[in-house]
Short mmCIF file of C-alpha atoms and ligand atoms in Angstrom, two decimals:
data_model
loop_
_atom_site.label_atom_id
_atom_site.label_comp_id
_atom_site.label_asym_id
_atom_site.label_seq_id
_atom_site.Cartn_x
_atom_site.Cartn_y
_atom_site.Cartn_z
CA MET A 1 84.38 115.27 99.43
CA LYS A 2 81.36 113.06 98.78
CA SER A 3 79.94 112.02 95.45
CA GLN A 4 76.83 110.16 94.45
CA ASN A 5 76.98 107.03 92.35
CA ALA A 6 74.22 105.90 89.98
CA ASN A 7 72.31 104.30 92.85
CA GLY A 8 72.43 107.45 94.88
CA SER A 9 74.85 106.10 97.53
CA LYS A 10 78.09 107.78 98.50
CA VAL A 11 81.31 106.59 96.90
CA VAL A 12 84.83 107.35 98.01
CA ARG A 13 86.88 107.90 94.88
CA VAL A 14 90.50 106.78 94.88
CA GLY A 15 93.40 107.66 92.60
CA LEU A 16 96.49 105.46 92.64
CA LEU A 17 99.89 106.96 91.94
CA GLY A 18 101.59 103.83 90.63
CA LEU A 19 100.12 100.51 89.55
CA GLY A 20 102.98 98.09 90.16
CA ASN A 21 102.96 95.09 92.51
CA VAL A 22 101.30 96.88 95.43
CA GLY A 23 98.84 98.86 93.26
CA ALA A 24 97.76 95.61 91.59
CA GLY A 25 97.36 94.06 95.06
CA VAL A 26 95.14 96.96 96.18
CA ALA A 27 92.96 96.62 93.04
CA GLU A 28 92.72 92.85 93.58
CA ILE A 29 91.67 93.16 97.24
CA LEU A 30 89.06 95.85 96.51
CA SER A 31 87.66 93.72 93.70
CA THR A 32 87.66 90.37 95.57
CA HIS A 33 86.40 91.68 98.91
CA GLY A 34 84.44 94.73 97.71
CA GLU A 35 81.25 93.88 99.55
CA MET A 36 82.94 93.12 102.84
CA ILE A 37 85.08 96.25 102.57
CA GLU A 38 82.04 98.41 101.79
CA ALA A 39 80.27 97.01 104.86
CA ARG A 40 83.29 97.81 107.02
CA ALA A 41 83.92 101.25 105.55
CA GLY A 42 80.21 102.09 105.45
CA VAL A 43 80.68 103.36 101.91
CA PRO A 44 81.89 101.87 98.59
CA ILE A 45 85.53 102.52 97.71
CA ARG A 46 86.29 102.79 94.00
CA ILE A 47 89.61 103.14 92.22
CA VAL A 48 88.78 105.80 89.67
CA LYS A 49 92.17 106.01 87.97
CA ALA A 50 95.84 105.14 88.28
CA LEU A 51 98.91 107.08 87.24
CA VAL A 52 101.30 104.89 85.23
CA ARG A 53 104.37 105.45 83.08
CA ASN A 54 103.21 103.26 80.25
CA LYS A 55 99.49 103.04 79.46
CA ARG A 56 100.03 100.29 76.90
CA ARG A 57 101.58 97.77 79.29
CA LYS A 58 99.18 94.83 79.79
CA ARG A 59 98.01 94.42 83.39
CA GLN A 60 96.71 91.23 84.95
CA GLY A 61 93.65 90.70 87.15
CA ALA A 62 91.69 93.59 88.63
CA ALA A 63 94.49 96.03 87.72
CA GLY A 64 93.48 95.42 84.08
CA ASP A 65 90.10 97.13 84.74
CA VAL A 66 91.58 100.34 86.16
CA THR A 67 91.46 103.49 83.99
CA LEU A 68 95.03 104.62 83.37
CA THR A 69 96.55 108.04 82.98
CA THR A 70 100.06 109.36 82.48
CA LYS A 71 99.17 112.82 83.88
CA ALA A 72 99.60 113.25 87.64
CA SER A 73 97.18 116.21 87.57
CA ASP A 74 94.38 113.78 86.65
CA ILE A 75 94.72 112.53 90.25
CA VAL A 76 96.65 115.04 92.38
CA GLY A 77 94.31 117.97 93.00
CA ALA A 78 91.64 116.51 90.67
CA SER A 79 88.10 117.28 91.80
CA ASP A 80 86.88 113.72 91.17
CA ILE A 81 89.44 112.10 93.52
CA ASP A 82 88.89 112.02 97.30
CA VAL A 83 91.86 109.87 98.36
CA VAL A 84 95.29 109.81 96.70
CA VAL A 85 97.21 106.57 97.24
CA GLU A 86 100.93 107.10 96.65
CA LEU A 87 102.70 103.87 95.66
CA MET A 88 105.58 105.26 93.60
CA GLY A 89 108.44 105.03 96.09
CA GLY A 90 111.51 107.29 96.08
CA ILE A 91 111.54 110.91 97.21
CA GLU A 92 110.54 112.99 94.17
CA PRO A 93 108.07 113.40 92.63
CA ALA A 94 106.27 111.34 95.30
CA LEU A 95 106.82 113.96 98.05
CA SER A 96 105.48 116.84 95.92
CA TYR A 97 102.46 114.81 94.87
CA VAL A 98 101.64 114.00 98.51
CA THR A 99 101.97 117.60 99.73
CA ASP A 100 100.11 118.96 96.67
CA ALA A 101 97.27 116.48 97.25
CA LEU A 102 96.99 117.58 100.89
CA ALA A 103 97.06 121.24 99.86
CA ALA A 104 94.20 120.49 97.46
CA GLY A 105 92.17 119.00 100.32
CA GLN A 106 92.65 115.34 99.41
CA THR A 107 93.34 112.60 101.94
CA VAL A 108 96.59 110.68 101.39
CA VAL A 109 97.53 107.04 101.86
CA THR A 110 101.17 106.24 101.22
CA ALA A 111 103.33 103.12 101.33
CA ASN A 112 106.48 105.19 100.90
CA LYS A 113 108.85 104.76 103.88
CA ALA A 114 111.48 107.02 102.34
CA ILE A 115 109.29 110.14 102.28
CA VAL A 116 107.68 109.45 105.67
CA ALA A 117 111.09 108.82 107.27
CA ALA A 118 112.97 111.72 105.72
CA HIS A 119 110.17 114.29 105.24
CA GLY A 120 107.56 113.26 107.81
CA LYS A 121 107.64 116.72 109.37
CA THR A 122 106.79 118.43 106.07
CA ILE A 123 104.07 115.92 105.25
CA PHE A 124 102.36 116.05 108.65
CA GLN A 125 102.58 119.83 108.73
CA ALA A 126 100.85 119.95 105.34
CA ALA A 127 98.17 117.56 106.64
CA ARG A 128 97.58 119.67 109.76
CA LYS A 129 97.52 122.94 107.82
CA ASN A 130 94.99 121.60 105.33
CA LYS A 131 93.02 119.64 107.93
CA ARG A 132 93.53 116.35 106.11
CA ASP A 133 94.87 112.92 107.09
CA VAL A 134 97.91 110.95 105.96
CA HIS A 135 97.90 107.19 106.49
CA PHE A 136 101.09 105.12 106.14
CA GLU A 137 100.55 101.63 107.57
CA ALA A 138 102.13 100.02 104.49
CA ALA A 139 105.33 102.07 104.81
CA VAL A 140 106.79 99.78 107.50
CA ALA A 141 106.88 95.97 107.45
CA GLY A 142 104.42 95.58 104.56
CA GLY A 143 101.26 93.87 105.76
CA ILE A 144 102.15 93.70 109.48
CA PRO A 145 99.92 96.22 111.30
CA ILE A 146 102.73 97.73 113.37
CA ILE A 147 101.89 101.41 112.83
CA ARG A 148 98.35 100.99 114.18
CA THR A 149 99.65 98.79 116.97
CA LEU A 150 102.10 101.44 118.19
CA ARG A 151 99.77 104.36 117.58
CA GLU A 152 96.62 102.86 119.04
CA ALA A 153 96.90 99.48 120.74
CA LEU A 154 100.05 100.44 122.66
CA ALA A 155 99.05 104.07 123.22
CA SER A 156 98.47 103.11 126.86
CA ASP A 157 101.93 101.66 127.37
CA ARG A 158 105.53 102.84 127.47
CA VAL A 159 107.74 101.02 124.97
CA THR A 160 111.24 100.27 126.24
CA GLU A 161 112.57 98.16 123.36
CA LEU A 162 111.68 97.74 119.72
CA THR A 163 113.79 95.31 117.72
CA GLY A 164 112.79 94.53 114.18
CA ILE A 165 113.67 92.52 111.13
CA LEU A 166 112.40 95.24 108.82
CA ASN A 167 113.87 94.23 105.48
CA GLY A 168 112.76 91.03 103.80
CA THR A 169 115.46 90.98 101.13
CA THR A 170 118.32 90.93 103.63
CA ASN A 171 116.56 88.40 105.85
CA TYR A 172 116.22 86.16 102.83
CA ILE A 173 119.90 86.61 101.92
CA VAL A 174 121.35 85.95 105.40
CA GLU A 175 119.22 82.84 105.80
CA ALA A 176 120.36 81.56 102.40
CA MET A 177 124.01 82.34 103.27
CA ALA A 178 123.64 80.41 106.54
CA SER A 179 122.71 77.37 104.49
CA GLY A 180 125.80 77.78 102.31
CA GLN A 181 124.54 79.88 99.37
CA SER A 182 126.64 82.76 98.14
CA TYR A 183 125.60 86.36 98.81
CA GLU A 184 125.33 87.08 95.07
CA SER A 185 123.06 84.16 94.19
CA ALA A 186 120.79 84.80 97.20
CA LEU A 187 120.43 88.46 96.21
CA ALA A 188 119.57 87.46 92.64
CA VAL A 189 116.77 85.17 93.90
CA ALA A 190 115.44 87.90 96.26
CA GLN A 191 115.31 90.26 93.28
CA GLU A 192 113.54 87.67 91.13
CA LEU A 193 110.96 87.09 93.86
CA GLY A 194 110.22 90.83 93.85
CA TYR A 195 111.29 91.53 97.46
CA ALA A 196 114.16 93.90 96.67
CA GLU A 197 113.93 97.66 96.14
CA ALA A 198 114.35 99.00 92.60
CA ASP A 199 117.89 99.82 93.79
CA PRO A 200 118.83 96.83 95.98
CA THR A 201 121.71 98.83 97.48
CA LEU A 202 119.09 100.33 99.81
CA ASP A 203 118.23 96.84 101.04
CA VAL A 204 121.73 95.44 101.49
CA ASN A 205 123.29 98.58 103.01
CA GLY A 206 120.59 98.77 105.68
CA ALA A 207 119.10 102.11 104.53
CA ASP A 208 115.63 100.68 103.89
CA ALA A 209 115.50 99.12 107.37
CA ALA A 210 116.89 102.35 108.86
CA ASP A 211 114.13 104.46 107.26
CA LYS A 212 111.55 102.10 108.73
CA LEU A 213 113.26 102.19 112.14
CA ALA A 214 113.23 106.01 112.10
CA ILE A 215 109.44 105.93 111.57
CA LEU A 216 108.93 103.39 114.37
CA ILE A 217 111.15 105.37 116.79
CA GLY A 218 108.87 108.36 116.26
CA LEU A 219 105.78 106.32 117.12
CA ALA A 220 107.25 104.17 119.90
CA PHE A 221 109.43 106.71 121.71
CA GLY A 222 108.13 110.09 120.56
CA ALA A 223 111.58 111.05 119.26
CA SER A 224 111.86 112.82 115.94
CA VAL A 225 114.79 111.24 114.05
CA THR A 226 115.96 110.56 110.53
CA ARG A 227 118.05 107.58 109.52
CA ASN A 228 121.34 109.50 109.24
CA LYS A 229 121.19 110.17 113.01
CA PHE A 230 121.98 106.60 114.08
CA GLY A 231 124.50 103.92 113.05
CA CYS A 232 123.67 101.74 110.08
CA VAL A 233 125.62 98.78 108.70
CA GLY A 234 124.16 96.39 106.15
CA ILE A 235 124.97 92.81 105.26
CA THR A 236 127.57 93.27 102.53
CA GLU A 237 130.52 92.41 104.78
CA LEU A 238 129.06 89.19 106.16
CA THR A 239 131.05 86.06 105.35
CA GLY A 240 130.37 82.33 105.27
CA GLU A 241 132.91 82.01 108.10
CA MET A 242 130.83 84.29 110.33
CA MET A 243 127.74 82.21 109.52
CA MET A 244 129.54 79.03 110.58
CA ASP A 245 130.92 80.62 113.77
CA ALA A 246 127.46 81.87 114.68
CA ALA A 247 125.89 78.43 114.22
CA GLU A 248 128.66 76.80 116.26
CA LEU A 249 128.15 79.30 119.09
CA GLY A 250 124.35 78.80 119.07
CA PHE A 251 123.29 81.94 117.18
CA ALA A 252 121.69 82.96 113.88
CA ILE A 253 122.86 86.12 112.11
CA LYS A 254 120.07 88.62 111.45
CA LEU A 255 119.99 92.23 110.31
CA LEU A 256 118.27 93.93 113.25
CA ALA A 257 116.85 97.44 113.44
CA ARG A 258 116.92 98.16 117.13
CA ALA A 259 115.93 100.94 119.52
CA ARG A 260 116.02 100.79 123.31
CA ARG A 261 115.08 103.25 126.00
CA VAL A 262 117.98 103.68 128.40
CA VAL A 263 117.97 105.85 131.52
CA THR A 264 121.38 106.88 132.84
CA GLY A 265 121.69 109.28 135.75
CA GLY A 266 118.02 110.18 135.36
CA VAL A 267 118.47 111.12 131.68
CA GLU A 268 116.45 109.16 129.14
CA THR A 269 118.05 108.39 125.76
CA ILE A 270 117.29 106.02 122.91
CA GLN A 271 120.08 103.68 121.78
CA ALA A 272 119.31 102.97 118.15
CA GLY A 273 120.89 101.48 115.05
CA VAL A 274 120.69 98.96 112.23
CA PHE A 275 123.38 96.29 112.39
CA PRO A 276 123.87 92.58 111.68
CA TYR A 277 123.58 90.77 115.03
CA LEU A 278 124.21 87.31 116.37
CA VAL A 279 120.80 86.38 117.78
CA PRO A 280 120.59 83.48 120.28
CA LEU A 281 118.83 80.52 118.66
CA GLY A 282 116.19 80.46 121.41
CA HIS A 283 115.05 84.01 120.63
CA ALA A 284 111.95 84.40 118.42
CA LEU A 285 113.78 86.78 116.06
CA SER A 286 116.42 84.13 115.26
CA ALA A 287 113.77 81.97 113.59
CA VAL A 288 112.10 84.54 111.34
CA PRO A 289 112.32 82.81 107.94
CA ASP A 290 112.61 83.77 104.26
CA ALA A 291 111.67 87.35 103.45
CA GLN A 292 109.44 87.73 106.48
CA ASN A 293 109.57 90.74 108.80
CA ALA A 294 109.08 90.75 112.57
CA ILE A 295 108.97 93.37 115.28
CA TYR A 296 109.68 92.44 118.87
CA VAL A 297 108.34 95.02 121.29
CA ARG A 298 108.86 95.30 125.02
CA SER A 299 106.60 97.64 126.95
CA ASP A 300 106.07 98.33 130.63
CA SER A 301 102.57 96.91 131.11
CA LEU A 302 102.19 94.41 128.28
CA GLY A 303 105.66 92.89 128.46
CA THR A 304 107.03 91.42 125.22
CA THR A 305 104.98 91.00 122.06
CA LEU A 306 106.00 89.82 118.60
CA TYR A 307 104.46 90.93 115.32
CA GLN A 308 105.55 88.74 112.43
CA GLY A 309 104.55 88.21 108.82
CA PRO A 310 105.14 89.20 105.21
CA GLY A 311 106.98 92.50 104.98
CA ALA A 312 106.67 92.89 101.23
CA GLY A 313 104.64 91.68 98.26
CA GLY A 314 101.56 92.93 96.43
CA LEU A 315 98.76 91.38 98.48
CA PRO A 316 100.31 91.70 101.98
CA THR A 317 101.34 95.32 101.43
CA GLY A 318 98.08 95.91 99.53
CA SER A 319 96.12 94.70 102.58
CA ALA A 320 97.76 97.42 104.71
CA VAL A 321 96.97 100.04 102.06
CA VAL A 322 93.33 98.91 101.88
CA ALA A 323 93.04 99.01 105.69
CA ASP A 324 94.23 102.63 105.51
CA LEU A 325 91.75 103.25 102.69
CA ILE A 326 88.90 101.93 104.83
CA GLU A 327 89.87 104.28 107.66
CA ALA A 328 90.23 107.15 105.20
CA ALA A 329 86.90 106.33 103.54
CA ARG A 330 85.01 106.32 106.85
CA ASN A 331 86.29 109.81 107.58
CA VAL A 332 85.86 111.15 104.05
CA ALA A 333 82.27 109.87 103.95
CA ALA A 334 81.56 111.38 107.37
CA GLY A 335 83.21 114.65 106.39
CA THR A 336 85.55 114.42 109.38
CA ARG A 337 89.23 113.87 110.14
CA GLY A 338 90.76 110.88 111.86
CA ARG A 339 91.92 110.89 115.42
CA SER A 340 95.14 112.80 115.67
CA THR A 341 98.18 110.72 114.86
CA VAL A 342 100.87 110.48 117.52
CA GLN A 343 103.55 112.83 116.33
CA PRO A 344 107.15 112.74 117.45
CA THR A 345 108.21 116.00 119.00
CA ARG A 346 111.54 117.73 119.36
CA ALA A 347 110.99 117.56 123.10
CA GLY A 348 111.05 113.74 122.90
CA PRO A 349 114.06 111.78 124.17
CA LYS A 350 117.37 112.26 122.34
CA LEU A 351 119.29 109.51 120.61
CA ALA A 352 122.30 108.24 122.56
CA LYS A 353 125.71 108.96 120.99
CA SER A 354 126.72 105.95 118.90
CA GLY A 355 129.84 105.41 121.06
CA ASP A 356 127.62 105.04 124.13
CA THR A 357 125.44 102.24 122.74
CA VAL A 358 126.11 99.01 124.59
CA CYS A 359 125.92 95.33 123.60
CA PRO A 360 127.98 92.13 123.76
CA TRP A 361 130.26 91.52 120.76
CA TYR A 362 131.60 88.71 118.60
CA LEU A 363 135.15 89.02 117.27
CA ARG A 364 137.06 86.80 114.85
CA LEU A 365 140.78 87.38 114.52
CA THR A 366 143.45 85.71 112.46
CA VAL A 367 146.61 85.73 114.56
CA ALA A 368 150.16 84.38 114.52
CA GLU A 369 150.38 80.90 116.04
CA LYS A 370 152.92 81.55 118.83
CA PRO A 371 153.06 81.90 122.61
CA GLY A 372 151.75 85.06 124.24
CA VAL A 373 149.47 86.16 121.41
CA LEU A 374 146.23 85.56 123.27
CA ALA A 375 147.67 87.25 126.37
CA ALA A 376 148.52 90.37 124.32
CA ILE A 377 145.00 90.55 122.97
CA THR A 378 143.21 89.93 126.25
CA THR A 379 145.42 92.53 128.00
CA LEU A 380 144.44 95.06 125.39
CA LEU A 381 140.76 94.24 125.90
CA ALA A 382 141.17 94.45 129.68
CA ASP A 383 142.69 97.95 129.26
CA GLU A 384 139.31 99.03 127.85
CA SER A 385 137.48 97.14 130.64
CA ILE A 386 136.14 94.67 128.09
CA SER A 387 135.23 91.40 129.73
CA LEU A 388 135.35 88.20 127.66
CA ALA A 389 132.43 85.76 127.73
CA THR A 390 133.92 83.00 125.51
CA VAL A 391 137.17 82.36 123.65
CA SER A 392 137.85 79.56 121.19
CA GLN A 393 140.80 78.78 119.01
CA MET A 394 139.80 77.39 115.62
CA GLU A 395 141.57 74.69 113.63
CA PRO A 396 144.39 76.19 111.51
CA SER A 397 143.15 76.52 107.93
CA GLY A 398 145.97 76.25 105.41
CA ASP A 399 148.69 78.44 106.90
CA ASP A 400 150.26 76.57 109.85
CA ASN A 401 151.67 79.82 111.24
CA GLU A 402 148.26 81.37 111.69
CA VAL A 403 145.19 80.48 113.64
CA GLY A 404 141.64 81.80 113.99
CA ILE A 405 140.41 83.05 117.37
CA VAL A 406 136.71 83.59 118.02
CA MET A 407 135.68 85.60 121.07
CA THR A 408 132.46 86.92 122.51
CA THR A 409 132.37 89.68 125.10
CA HIS A 410 130.08 90.79 127.87
CA PRO A 411 128.15 94.04 127.21
CA THR A 412 130.59 96.72 126.09
CA SER A 413 130.11 100.22 124.72
CA THR A 414 130.72 100.78 121.02
CA GLY A 415 133.30 103.44 121.93
CA ALA A 416 135.37 101.02 124.03
CA MET A 417 135.14 98.34 121.35
CA GLU A 418 136.24 100.76 118.63
CA ARG A 419 139.24 101.86 120.70
CA ALA A 420 140.22 98.25 121.40
CA LEU A 421 139.93 97.33 117.71
CA LYS A 422 142.14 100.24 116.71
CA LYS A 423 144.84 99.02 119.11
CA MET A 424 144.35 95.40 118.04
CA HIS A 425 144.99 96.28 114.41
CA ARG A 426 148.32 97.81 115.44
CA LEU A 427 149.53 94.48 116.90
CA LYS A 428 151.94 92.72 114.52
CA VAL A 429 150.57 89.32 115.52
CA VAL A 430 147.06 90.23 114.31
CA ARG A 431 146.76 89.51 110.58
CA GLY A 432 144.24 91.34 108.38
CA GLU A 433 140.97 92.88 109.55
CA VAL A 434 139.33 91.75 112.77
CA GLN A 435 135.74 90.73 111.97
CA VAL A 436 133.25 92.14 114.44
CA LEU A 437 129.52 91.73 114.96
CA ARG A 438 127.13 92.75 117.69
CA VAL A 439 125.43 90.09 119.81
CA TYR A 440 121.75 90.54 120.71
CA ALA A 441 121.07 90.66 124.44
CA GLU A 442 117.92 91.90 126.16
N1 HSE B 501 112.72 95.98 99.81
C1 HSE B 501 111.87 95.88 100.93
C2 HSE B 501 112.22 94.60 101.68
C3 HSE B 501 110.43 95.88 100.49
O1 HSE B 501 112.98 93.78 101.16
O2 HSE B 501 111.76 94.40 102.79
C4 HSE B 501 109.47 96.42 101.49
O3 HSE B 501 109.79 97.69 101.96
#
């Protein structure tokens, strides 16, 4: 997998599948920092061609110098390409291109969280079988080097908690909503700024964050999971009222992707899920701004560490892709494979049942304004052994016969909370849906 350029030195030849935002960022970085990158890789890295849908579309900057093709076979399995960089997103044809490239003996770099999260097993099997490497630093949290951190820097330590803000679009939206903007206008801005997925449903329903969490659980806890195996709720049901309650109680609302190691009766499980949380204002994750991502990790020896930065965008994500390319190029030039990637195994810890996951809760109820109502509700909570941390009655808004009650609880299992909510909804004095959110606690 080596070629000679005109000067007789080795060149690692790269084919990009996709030349959008991230592809353009990769081209820009390789062009601006070519010399430095060559010194670090020990070999020049050249983008030989890029697969695009439309060859006629004008491209800015270094992307404008890349040779374009509309035929995947010019890159996947092509004898003049050493490393295939998959930047298409989505499952197919990206997955087939990645496995075909590996089968043809090419190294793969991908930024595609969906295929790594849902088909990691297939991809890594193909890599092993063909004795090739797959790099995917850019698949989670854009430019933040969290994959390498978990795989290498923290290889010596046991992770007990990993809590991330893994989707920039939703972080942008909840922050904007907290300052009074509507959900719709905040989403429109996030789309304009280029943070959102092609289908923003995957951002707002939590699926994008859940795919990324599934990948991180594999690396941090050694458990092989896909996103449909744990709970996932996005931000579409958040209201301005919840934002105001949170601020009044001393919290910020954030969409958190969370996994914790829990040992009960000697059995280790991972409590995992993606949910909107009330995060105490003093906690680092409460202050992660705009479309940034952050991952808060707790491990036995190191304690807590925070990795924060841009989780999307051409140059930040491009920098993670180029870092992978440098690692790939070193190995391709040396005719060797990388060190073996930590792979989740089936023997790893199991996910806890969703009903067993435990956290404090926030509840907002609209109830009839009459004696005994609060007593009925607290009795019902006590029946499920749910202990209240705070209770406040809000000013009546409009209807004099109704009043808002905001409560927070001590740590309670999801199962107990779900049972209590079911009973609460049967009470005549409770009007409409009870609004519920999890509260972050360490
Ligand atoms: N749509 C994603 C986000 C982009 O908003 O974070 C990076 O995966």
